[in-house]
Coordinates of C-alpha atoms in Angstrom, one line a residue:
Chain A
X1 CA 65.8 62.1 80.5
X2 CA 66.2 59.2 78.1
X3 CA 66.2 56.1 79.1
X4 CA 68.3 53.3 77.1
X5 CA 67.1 50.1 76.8
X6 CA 69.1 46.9 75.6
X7 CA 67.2 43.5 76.2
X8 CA 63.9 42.7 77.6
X9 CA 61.2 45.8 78.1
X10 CA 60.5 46.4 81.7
X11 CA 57.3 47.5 82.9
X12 CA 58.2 51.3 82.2
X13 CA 57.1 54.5 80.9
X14 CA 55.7 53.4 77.1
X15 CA 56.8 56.6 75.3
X16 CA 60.1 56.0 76.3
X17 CA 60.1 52.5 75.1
X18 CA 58.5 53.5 72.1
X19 CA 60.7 56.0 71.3
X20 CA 64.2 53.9 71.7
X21 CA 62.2 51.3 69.5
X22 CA 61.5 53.8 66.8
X23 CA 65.4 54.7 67.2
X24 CA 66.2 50.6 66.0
X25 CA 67.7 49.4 69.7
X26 CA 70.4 51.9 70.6
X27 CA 69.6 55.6 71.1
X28 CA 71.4 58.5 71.4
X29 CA 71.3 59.5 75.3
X30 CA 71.5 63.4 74.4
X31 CA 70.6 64.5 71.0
X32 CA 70.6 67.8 69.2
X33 CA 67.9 68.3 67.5
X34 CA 70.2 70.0 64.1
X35 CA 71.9 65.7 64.3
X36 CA 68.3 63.9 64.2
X37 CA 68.1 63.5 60.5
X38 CA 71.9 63.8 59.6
X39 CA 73.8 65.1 56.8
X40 CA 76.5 66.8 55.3
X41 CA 77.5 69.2 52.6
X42 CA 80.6 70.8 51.3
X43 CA 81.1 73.9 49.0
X44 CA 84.1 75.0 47.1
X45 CA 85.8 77.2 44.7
X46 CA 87.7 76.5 41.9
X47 CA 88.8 78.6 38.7
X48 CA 85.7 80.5 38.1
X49 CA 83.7 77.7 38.9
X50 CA 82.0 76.3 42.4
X51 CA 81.4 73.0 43.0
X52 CA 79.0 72.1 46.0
X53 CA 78.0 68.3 47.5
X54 CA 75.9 66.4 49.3
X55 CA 75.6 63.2 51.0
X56 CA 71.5 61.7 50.6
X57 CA 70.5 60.2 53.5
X58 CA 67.6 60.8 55.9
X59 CA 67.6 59.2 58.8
X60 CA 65.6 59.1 62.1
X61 CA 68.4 59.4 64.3
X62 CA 69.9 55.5 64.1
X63 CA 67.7 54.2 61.8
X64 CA 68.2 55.3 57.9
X65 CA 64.4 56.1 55.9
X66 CA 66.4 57.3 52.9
X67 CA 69.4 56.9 50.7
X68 CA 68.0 59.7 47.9
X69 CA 67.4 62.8 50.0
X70 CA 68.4 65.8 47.9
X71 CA 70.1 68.6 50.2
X72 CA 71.1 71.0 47.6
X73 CA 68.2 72.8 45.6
X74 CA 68.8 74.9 42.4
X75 CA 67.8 78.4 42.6
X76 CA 69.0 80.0 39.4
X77 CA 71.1 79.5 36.4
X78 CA 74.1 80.2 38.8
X79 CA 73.0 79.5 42.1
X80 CA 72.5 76.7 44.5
X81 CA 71.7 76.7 47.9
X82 CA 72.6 73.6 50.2
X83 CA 70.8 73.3 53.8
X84 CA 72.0 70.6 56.3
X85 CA 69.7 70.2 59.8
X86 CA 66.4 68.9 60.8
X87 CA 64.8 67.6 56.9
X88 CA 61.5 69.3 57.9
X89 CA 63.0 72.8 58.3
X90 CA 65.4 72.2 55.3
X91 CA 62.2 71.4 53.0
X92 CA 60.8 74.4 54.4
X93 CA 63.1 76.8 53.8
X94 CA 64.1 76.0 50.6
X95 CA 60.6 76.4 49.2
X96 CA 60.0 79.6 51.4
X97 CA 63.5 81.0 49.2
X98 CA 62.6 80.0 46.2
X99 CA 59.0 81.8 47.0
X100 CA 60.7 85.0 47.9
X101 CA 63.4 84.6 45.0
X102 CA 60.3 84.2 42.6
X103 CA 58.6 87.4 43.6
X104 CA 62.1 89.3 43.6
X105 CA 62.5 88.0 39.9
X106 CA 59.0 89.3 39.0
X107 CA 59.0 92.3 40.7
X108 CA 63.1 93.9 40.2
X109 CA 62.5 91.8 36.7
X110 CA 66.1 90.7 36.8
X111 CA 68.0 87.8 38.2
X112 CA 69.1 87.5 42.0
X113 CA 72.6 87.8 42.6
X114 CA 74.5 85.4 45.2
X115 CA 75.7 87.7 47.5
X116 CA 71.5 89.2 47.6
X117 CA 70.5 85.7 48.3
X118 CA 72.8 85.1 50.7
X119 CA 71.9 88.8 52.4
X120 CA 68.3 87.4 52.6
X121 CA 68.5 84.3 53.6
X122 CA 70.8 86.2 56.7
X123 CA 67.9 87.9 57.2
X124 CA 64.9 85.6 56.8
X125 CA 66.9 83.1 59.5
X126 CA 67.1 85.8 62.2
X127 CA 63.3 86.7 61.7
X128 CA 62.9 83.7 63.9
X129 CA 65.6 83.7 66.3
X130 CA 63.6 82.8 69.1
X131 CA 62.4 80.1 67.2
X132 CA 64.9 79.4 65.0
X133 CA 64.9 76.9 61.4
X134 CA 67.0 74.0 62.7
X135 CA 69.2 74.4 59.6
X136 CA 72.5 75.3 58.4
X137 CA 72.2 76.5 55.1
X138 CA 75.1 76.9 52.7
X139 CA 75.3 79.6 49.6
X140 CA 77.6 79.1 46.3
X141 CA 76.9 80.7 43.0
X142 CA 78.9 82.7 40.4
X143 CA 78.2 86.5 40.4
X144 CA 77.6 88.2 37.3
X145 CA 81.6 88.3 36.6
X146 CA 81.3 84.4 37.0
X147 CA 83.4 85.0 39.7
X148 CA 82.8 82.1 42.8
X149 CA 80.5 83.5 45.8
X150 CA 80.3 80.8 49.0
X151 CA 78.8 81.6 52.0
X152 CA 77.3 78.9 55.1
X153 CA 75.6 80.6 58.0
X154 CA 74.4 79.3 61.4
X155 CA 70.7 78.6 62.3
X156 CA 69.9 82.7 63.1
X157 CA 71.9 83.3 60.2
X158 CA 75.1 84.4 61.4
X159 CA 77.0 84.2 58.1
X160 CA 80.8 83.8 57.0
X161 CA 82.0 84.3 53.2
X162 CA 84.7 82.9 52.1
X163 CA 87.0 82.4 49.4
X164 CA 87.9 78.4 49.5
X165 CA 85.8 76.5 51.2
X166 CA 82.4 75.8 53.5
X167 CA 81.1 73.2 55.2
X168 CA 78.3 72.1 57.5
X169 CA 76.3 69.0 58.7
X170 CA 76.8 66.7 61.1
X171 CA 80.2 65.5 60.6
X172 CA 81.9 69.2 60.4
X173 CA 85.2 68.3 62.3
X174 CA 85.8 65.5 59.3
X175 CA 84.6 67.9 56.5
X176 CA 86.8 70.3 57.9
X177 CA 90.0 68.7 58.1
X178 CA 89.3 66.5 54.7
X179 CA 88.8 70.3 53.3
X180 CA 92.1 72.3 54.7
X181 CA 94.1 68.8 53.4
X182 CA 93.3 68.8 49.9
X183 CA 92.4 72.2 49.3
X184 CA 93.8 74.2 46.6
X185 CA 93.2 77.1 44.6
X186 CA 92.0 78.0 41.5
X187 CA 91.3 74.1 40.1
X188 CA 89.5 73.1 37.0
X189 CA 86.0 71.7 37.4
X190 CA 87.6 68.3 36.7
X191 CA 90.0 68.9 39.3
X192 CA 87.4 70.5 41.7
X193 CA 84.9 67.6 41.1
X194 CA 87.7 65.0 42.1
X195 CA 88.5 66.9 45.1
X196 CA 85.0 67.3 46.5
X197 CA 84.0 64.0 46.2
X198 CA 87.4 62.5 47.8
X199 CA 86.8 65.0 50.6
X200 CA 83.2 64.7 51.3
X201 CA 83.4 60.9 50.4
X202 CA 86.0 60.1 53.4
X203 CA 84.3 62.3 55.8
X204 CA 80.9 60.7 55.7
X205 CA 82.6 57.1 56.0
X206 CA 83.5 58.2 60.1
X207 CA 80.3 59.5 60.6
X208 CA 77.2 57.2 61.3
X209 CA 74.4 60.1 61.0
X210 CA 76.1 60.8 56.9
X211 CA 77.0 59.1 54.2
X212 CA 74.2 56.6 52.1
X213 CA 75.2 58.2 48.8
X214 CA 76.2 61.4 47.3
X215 CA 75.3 64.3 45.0
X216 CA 78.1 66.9 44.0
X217 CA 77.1 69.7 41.3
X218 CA 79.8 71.9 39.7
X219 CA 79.0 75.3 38.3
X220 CA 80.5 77.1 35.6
X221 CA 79.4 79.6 33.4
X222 CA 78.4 77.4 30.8
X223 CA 76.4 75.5 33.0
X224 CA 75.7 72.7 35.7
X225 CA 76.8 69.2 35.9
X226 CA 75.8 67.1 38.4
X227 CA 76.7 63.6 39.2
X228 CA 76.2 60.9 42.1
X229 CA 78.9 59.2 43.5
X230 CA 79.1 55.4 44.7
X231 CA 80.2 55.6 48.1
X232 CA 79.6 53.3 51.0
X233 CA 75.8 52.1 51.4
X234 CA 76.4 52.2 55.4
Chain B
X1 CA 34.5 121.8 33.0
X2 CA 34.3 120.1 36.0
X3 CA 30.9 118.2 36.7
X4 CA 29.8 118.2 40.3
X5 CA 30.8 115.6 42.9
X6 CA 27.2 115.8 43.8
X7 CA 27.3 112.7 46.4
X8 CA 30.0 110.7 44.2
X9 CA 32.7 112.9 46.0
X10 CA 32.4 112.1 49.6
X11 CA 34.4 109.0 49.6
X12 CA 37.3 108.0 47.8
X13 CA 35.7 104.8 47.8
X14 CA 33.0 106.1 45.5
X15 CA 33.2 105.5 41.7
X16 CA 31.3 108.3 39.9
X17 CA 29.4 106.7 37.0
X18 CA 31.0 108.0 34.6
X19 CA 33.9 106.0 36.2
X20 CA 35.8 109.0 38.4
X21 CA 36.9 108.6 41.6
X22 CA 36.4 112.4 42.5
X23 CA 38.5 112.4 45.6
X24 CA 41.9 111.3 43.9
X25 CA 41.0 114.7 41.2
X26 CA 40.6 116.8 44.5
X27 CA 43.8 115.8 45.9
X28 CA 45.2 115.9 42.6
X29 CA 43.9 119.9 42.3
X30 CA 45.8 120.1 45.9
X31 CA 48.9 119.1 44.2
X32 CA 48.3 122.0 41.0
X33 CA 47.3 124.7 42.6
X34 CA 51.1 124.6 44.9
X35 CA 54.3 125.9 43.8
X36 CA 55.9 124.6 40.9
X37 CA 58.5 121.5 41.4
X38 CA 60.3 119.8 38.1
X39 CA 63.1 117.4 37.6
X40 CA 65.1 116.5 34.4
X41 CA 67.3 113.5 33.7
X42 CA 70.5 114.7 31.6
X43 CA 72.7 112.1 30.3
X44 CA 74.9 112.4 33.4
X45 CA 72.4 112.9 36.1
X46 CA 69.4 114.1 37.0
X47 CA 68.7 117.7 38.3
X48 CA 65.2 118.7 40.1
X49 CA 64.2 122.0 41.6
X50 CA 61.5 123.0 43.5
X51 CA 59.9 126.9 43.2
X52 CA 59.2 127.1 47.5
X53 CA 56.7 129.9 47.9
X54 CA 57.0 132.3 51.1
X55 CA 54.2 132.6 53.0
X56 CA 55.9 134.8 55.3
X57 CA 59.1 137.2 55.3
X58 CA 59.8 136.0 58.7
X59 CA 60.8 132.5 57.5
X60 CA 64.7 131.3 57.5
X61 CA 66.1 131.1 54.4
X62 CA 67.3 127.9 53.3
X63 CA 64.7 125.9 56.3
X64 CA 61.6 124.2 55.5
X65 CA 63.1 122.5 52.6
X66 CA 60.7 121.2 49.6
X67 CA 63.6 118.4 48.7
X68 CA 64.5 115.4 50.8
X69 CA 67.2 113.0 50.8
X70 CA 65.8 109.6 50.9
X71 CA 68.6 107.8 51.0
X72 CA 72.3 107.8 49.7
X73 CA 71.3 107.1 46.0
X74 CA 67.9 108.5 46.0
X75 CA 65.8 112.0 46.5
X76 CA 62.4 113.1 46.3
X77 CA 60.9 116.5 45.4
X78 CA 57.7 117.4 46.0
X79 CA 54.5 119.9 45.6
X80 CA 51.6 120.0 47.5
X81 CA 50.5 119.7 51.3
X82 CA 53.8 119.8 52.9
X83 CA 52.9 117.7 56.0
X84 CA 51.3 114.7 53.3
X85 CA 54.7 115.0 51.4
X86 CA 56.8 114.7 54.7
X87 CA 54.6 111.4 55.8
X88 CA 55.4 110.5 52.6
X89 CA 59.1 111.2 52.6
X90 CA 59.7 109.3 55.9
X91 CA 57.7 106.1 54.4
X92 CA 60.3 106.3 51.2
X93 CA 63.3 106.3 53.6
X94 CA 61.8 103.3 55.8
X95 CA 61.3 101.5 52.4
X96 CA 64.7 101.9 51.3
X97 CA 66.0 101.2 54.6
X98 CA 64.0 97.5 55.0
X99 CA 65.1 96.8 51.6
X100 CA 69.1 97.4 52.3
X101 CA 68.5 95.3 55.8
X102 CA 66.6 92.6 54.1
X103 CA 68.4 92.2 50.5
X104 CA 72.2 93.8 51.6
X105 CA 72.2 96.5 48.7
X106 CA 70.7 99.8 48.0
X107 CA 67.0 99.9 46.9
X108 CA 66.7 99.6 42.7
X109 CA 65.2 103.3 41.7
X110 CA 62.3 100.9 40.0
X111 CA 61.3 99.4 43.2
X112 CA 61.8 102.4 45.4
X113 CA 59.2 104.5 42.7
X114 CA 56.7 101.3 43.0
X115 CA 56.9 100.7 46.8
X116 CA 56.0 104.7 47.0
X117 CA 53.1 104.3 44.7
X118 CA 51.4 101.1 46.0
X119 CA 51.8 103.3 49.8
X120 CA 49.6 106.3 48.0
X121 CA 47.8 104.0 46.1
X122 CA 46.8 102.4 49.3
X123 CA 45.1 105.6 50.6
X124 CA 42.3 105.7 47.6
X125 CA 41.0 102.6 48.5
X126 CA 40.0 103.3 51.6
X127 CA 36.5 105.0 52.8
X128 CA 38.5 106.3 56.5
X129 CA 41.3 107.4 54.7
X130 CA 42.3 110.7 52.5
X131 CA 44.6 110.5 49.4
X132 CA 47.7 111.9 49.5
X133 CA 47.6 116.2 48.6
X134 CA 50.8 115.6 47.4
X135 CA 52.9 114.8 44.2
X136 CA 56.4 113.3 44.4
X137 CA 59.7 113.7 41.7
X138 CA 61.9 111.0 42.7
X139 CA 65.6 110.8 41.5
X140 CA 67.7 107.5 42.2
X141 CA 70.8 106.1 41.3
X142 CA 70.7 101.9 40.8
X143 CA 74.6 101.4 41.7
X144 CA 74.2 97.8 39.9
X145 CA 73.1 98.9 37.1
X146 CA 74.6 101.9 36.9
X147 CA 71.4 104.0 35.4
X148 CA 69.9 107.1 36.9
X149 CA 66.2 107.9 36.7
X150 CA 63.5 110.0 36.7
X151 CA 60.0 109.4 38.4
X152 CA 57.1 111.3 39.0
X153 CA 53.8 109.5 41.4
X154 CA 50.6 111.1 41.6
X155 CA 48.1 111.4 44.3
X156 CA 46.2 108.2 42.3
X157 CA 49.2 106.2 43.2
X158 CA 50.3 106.2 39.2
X159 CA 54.3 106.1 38.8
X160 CA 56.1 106.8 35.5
X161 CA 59.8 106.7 34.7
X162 CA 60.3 110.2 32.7
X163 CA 63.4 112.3 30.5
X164 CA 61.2 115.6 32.0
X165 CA 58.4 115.6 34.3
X166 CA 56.8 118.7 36.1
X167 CA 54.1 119.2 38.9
X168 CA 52.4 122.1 40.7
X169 CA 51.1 125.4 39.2
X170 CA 53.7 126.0 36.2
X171 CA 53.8 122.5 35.1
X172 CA 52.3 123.3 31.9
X173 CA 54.7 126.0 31.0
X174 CA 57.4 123.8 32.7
X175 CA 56.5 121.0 30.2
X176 CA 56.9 123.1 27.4
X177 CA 60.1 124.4 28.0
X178 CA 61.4 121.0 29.2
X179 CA 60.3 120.0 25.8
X180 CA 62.4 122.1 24.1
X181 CA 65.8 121.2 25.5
X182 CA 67.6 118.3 23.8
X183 CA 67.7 115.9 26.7
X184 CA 69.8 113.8 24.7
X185 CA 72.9 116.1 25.0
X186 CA 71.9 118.3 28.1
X187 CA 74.6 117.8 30.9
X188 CA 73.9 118.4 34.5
X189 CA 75.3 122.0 34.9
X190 CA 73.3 123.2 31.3
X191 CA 70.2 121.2 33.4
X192 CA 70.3 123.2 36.8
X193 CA 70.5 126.3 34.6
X194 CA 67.4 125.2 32.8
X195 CA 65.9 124.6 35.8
X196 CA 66.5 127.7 37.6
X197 CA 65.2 129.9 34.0
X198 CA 62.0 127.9 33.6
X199 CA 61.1 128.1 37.3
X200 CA 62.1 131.8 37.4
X201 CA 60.2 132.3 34.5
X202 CA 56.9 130.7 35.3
X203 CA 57.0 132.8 38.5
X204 CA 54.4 136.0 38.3
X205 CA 56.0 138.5 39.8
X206 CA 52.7 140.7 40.4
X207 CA 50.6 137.6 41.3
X208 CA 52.4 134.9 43.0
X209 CA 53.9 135.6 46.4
X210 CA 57.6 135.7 46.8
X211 CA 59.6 132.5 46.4
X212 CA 63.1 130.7 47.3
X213 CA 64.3 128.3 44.7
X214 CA 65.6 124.9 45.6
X215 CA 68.0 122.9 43.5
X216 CA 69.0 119.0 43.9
X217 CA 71.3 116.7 41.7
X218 CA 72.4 113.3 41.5
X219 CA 75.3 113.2 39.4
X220 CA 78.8 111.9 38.9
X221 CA 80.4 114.9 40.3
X222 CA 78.1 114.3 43.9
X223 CA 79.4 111.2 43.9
X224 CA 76.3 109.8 42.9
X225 CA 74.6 111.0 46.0
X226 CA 71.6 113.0 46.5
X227 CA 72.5 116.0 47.7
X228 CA 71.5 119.9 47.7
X229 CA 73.6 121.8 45.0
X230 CA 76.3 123.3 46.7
X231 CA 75.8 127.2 47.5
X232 CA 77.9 128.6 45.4
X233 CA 76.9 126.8 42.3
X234 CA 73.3 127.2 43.1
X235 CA 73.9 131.3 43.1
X236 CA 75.6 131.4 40.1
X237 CA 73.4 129.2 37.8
X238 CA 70.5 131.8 39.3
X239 CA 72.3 135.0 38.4
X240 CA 72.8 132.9 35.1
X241 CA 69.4 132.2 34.2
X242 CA 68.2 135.9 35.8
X243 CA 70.7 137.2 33.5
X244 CA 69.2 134.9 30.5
X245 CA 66.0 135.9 31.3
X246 CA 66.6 139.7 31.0
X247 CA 68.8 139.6 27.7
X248 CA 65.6 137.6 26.4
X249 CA 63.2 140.3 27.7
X250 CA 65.6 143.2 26.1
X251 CA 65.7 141.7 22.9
X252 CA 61.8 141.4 22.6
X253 CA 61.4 145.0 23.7
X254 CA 64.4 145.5 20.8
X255 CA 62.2 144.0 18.4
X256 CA 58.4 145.5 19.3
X257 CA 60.2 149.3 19.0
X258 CA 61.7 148.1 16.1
X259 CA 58.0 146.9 14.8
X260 CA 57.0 150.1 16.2
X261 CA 59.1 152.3 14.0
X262 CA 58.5 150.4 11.1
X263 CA 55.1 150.5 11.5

């Protein structure tokens, strides 16, 4: 159990003091272990275009390490991948994708389509599911029609496709409700860009683990912009 | 023609010095001296057809097939050692599978062809192991792509994509004749009919024991599924190319009395 300690140290256990210190004075009492670095990301669609964002921070638990910690890696032309959860494990299996989407490439000599990736990654997350990557990860590409793919899945890979929106981190129940609000079909990339940032933006403001800056890319078919937003540096 | 092994041919492990690996040509010689198996890509599918010798009147007709469904998009033929070929058959269909589970869509016929050769392949590189006796004719569909192919591995663990490709005792004759047809305008139903004459045609009536033809297709009209030609078709494109086959005879016994008389 976790002890927390406000004021002067008593004569106690000195890992448990150590580790409420490392956590900057208040701890959490119970922590999950996908909330110890915190983060959030939101996907949409939009008129054959997907926009997906991130917030940057890295934390250790209370304390922020990082205001410029990219969550959303580039695989292809057309594809991103997001991955929300412990920063070690998101590292991880972003390099162990782009490995495996590397040798696909080489071998099938043609590029990997969203819906593949998002079949493998399924598949690559319940390898370990009795010792699971502590990540969320979240999917959004255009297929080879350039129409919008998005797919999130859990930590053993238990995925959902959908056609508007996906979300994940640690501030879901915001991104969630910021989402189903301003939500609408078939927007411009203008359009989408605005509404992603407004959403993700106001989520991460109630959420203490989130926030600390934000990446959102938007993909067409002609290509990938990607811009920071100035949001809240707390 | 052949030089002797003479201690090069023990292992498959064992380069000869004049660079042979003497154990992949034996199981290669395994594969020729079989019955004959072919296939042919046509510009709306691909046909193959195996001639199945009978070692025994007593066997069913229509069991103990010499063409296997790998899976929905994809089939293999095959000549030589029947148990190899069904080792080899079951490896295909677990390759195919692990792909659909790991990558959600049906094995590209590239990948399935490589996956089958790097397997044989894997058995001439190793001194406790035997090559495969057997040769493979693999027809797949990519549904992404939407292409159908053609390919043949060898007992070396070689794959090539092919138009035509043969294996077994009558390949050379098979080759030939696949050579003639114009595999740029040859449909499916002419192809099966092709098939059927050539392998009928190759077969030695007074030397080779008695045989039951077997016929595949992956076409548009089978959906694009590997599957058996359907009885009825498969008896009349025989009785076709039997028929073919005797007009052709009667004509060149027409023509050597005609030589005759003029002579």
């Amino acid at each position: 159990s976790r002890e927390v300690h406000q004021g002067p140290r008593s004569s106690r256990d000195v890992a448990a003091v150590a580790a409420a210190v490392a956590a900057a004075g208040v701890g959490q009492s119970t922590m999950s272990i996908l909330e110890y670095n915190g983060g959030a990301i939101i996907a949409m669609t939009g008129k054959n275009c997907v926009a997906i964002a991130c917030d940057t921070r890295l934390g250790l638990q209370q304390q922020t390490v990082s205001c410029d910690f990219q969550k959303i890696f580039k695989m292809n032309d057309k594809l991103m991948l997001g991955v929300t959860g412990l920063a070690t494990d998101v590292l991880t299996l972003q390099q162990l994708l782009k490995f495996k989407l590397n040798m696909y490439k080489l071998r099938e000599e043609r590029e990997m389509k969203p819906e593949t990736f998002s079949w493998l990654l399924t598949s690559v997350l319940y390898e370990k599911r009795f010792g699971p990557y502590f990540t969320e990860p979240v999917v959004a590409g255009l297929n080879e029609k350039n129409e919008p793919f998005l797919s999130a899945m859990d930590l053993i890979g238990a995925p959902v496709m959908t056609k508007d929106f996906v979300v994940s981190g640690t501030c879901t129940a915001n991104l969630n409700g910021m989402c189903e609000t301003m939500y609408r079909p078939d927007m411009e990339p203008d359009d989408l860009f605005e509404t992603i940032s407004q959403c993700l933006l106001a989520s991460v403001d109630r959420d203490a683990l989130s926030g600390w800056g934000a990446m959102v890319h938007v993909i067409t078919p002609e290509g990938t912009t990607s811009r920071r937003l100035k949001g809240r540096q707390d | 023609m052949s030089s002797t092994g003479s201690g090069y041919d023990l292992s498959p492990t064992t380069f000869s010095p004049e660079g042979r690996i003497f154990q992949v040509e034996y199981a290669t010689k395994a594969v020729e001296n079989s019955g004959t198996s072919m296939g042919i890509r046509c510009t709306d599918g691909v046909v193959m057809g195996v001639e199945k010798v009978l070692l025994s009147k007593l066997l069913k007709k229509g069991a103990n097939k010499q063409i296997a469904t790998i899976s929905e998009h994809s089939g293999m033929a095959f000549s030589g050692f029947g148990p190899d070929s069904r080792q080899l058959v079951n490896r295909a269909r677990e390759e195919a599978h692990s792909y659909d589970d790991t990558y959600g869509s049906a094995i590209p016929p590239n990948v399935l062809a490589e996956r089958m050769s790097q397997y044989m392949h894997y058995f001439t590189l190793h001194g406790a192991l035997r090559p495969f006796g057997t040769g493979a004719i693999v027809a797949a569909y990519d549904p992404e792509r939407k292409e159908h192919q053609l390919y043949m591995i060898e007992p070396s663990g070689v794959n090539f994509r092919f138009y035509g490709c043969a294996l077994g005792k009558g390949r050379q004759g098979a080759k030939t004749e696949i050579e003639k047809l114009d595999l740029n305008t040859l449909t499916c139903r002419q192809a099966l009919k092709e098939v059927a004459r050539i392998i009928h045609i190759l077969h030695d009536e007074a030397k080779d024991k008695p045989f039951e033809l077997e016929l595949s297709w992956l076409c548009a009209e089978s959906g694009w599924k590997h599957t058996y030609v359907p009885a009825a078709l498969k008896t009349e494109v025989e009785e076709a190319a039997k028929k073919e086959i005797e007009d052709a005879e009667m004509e060149e016994d027409e023509e050597e009395d005609e030589e005759e008389e003029k002579a």
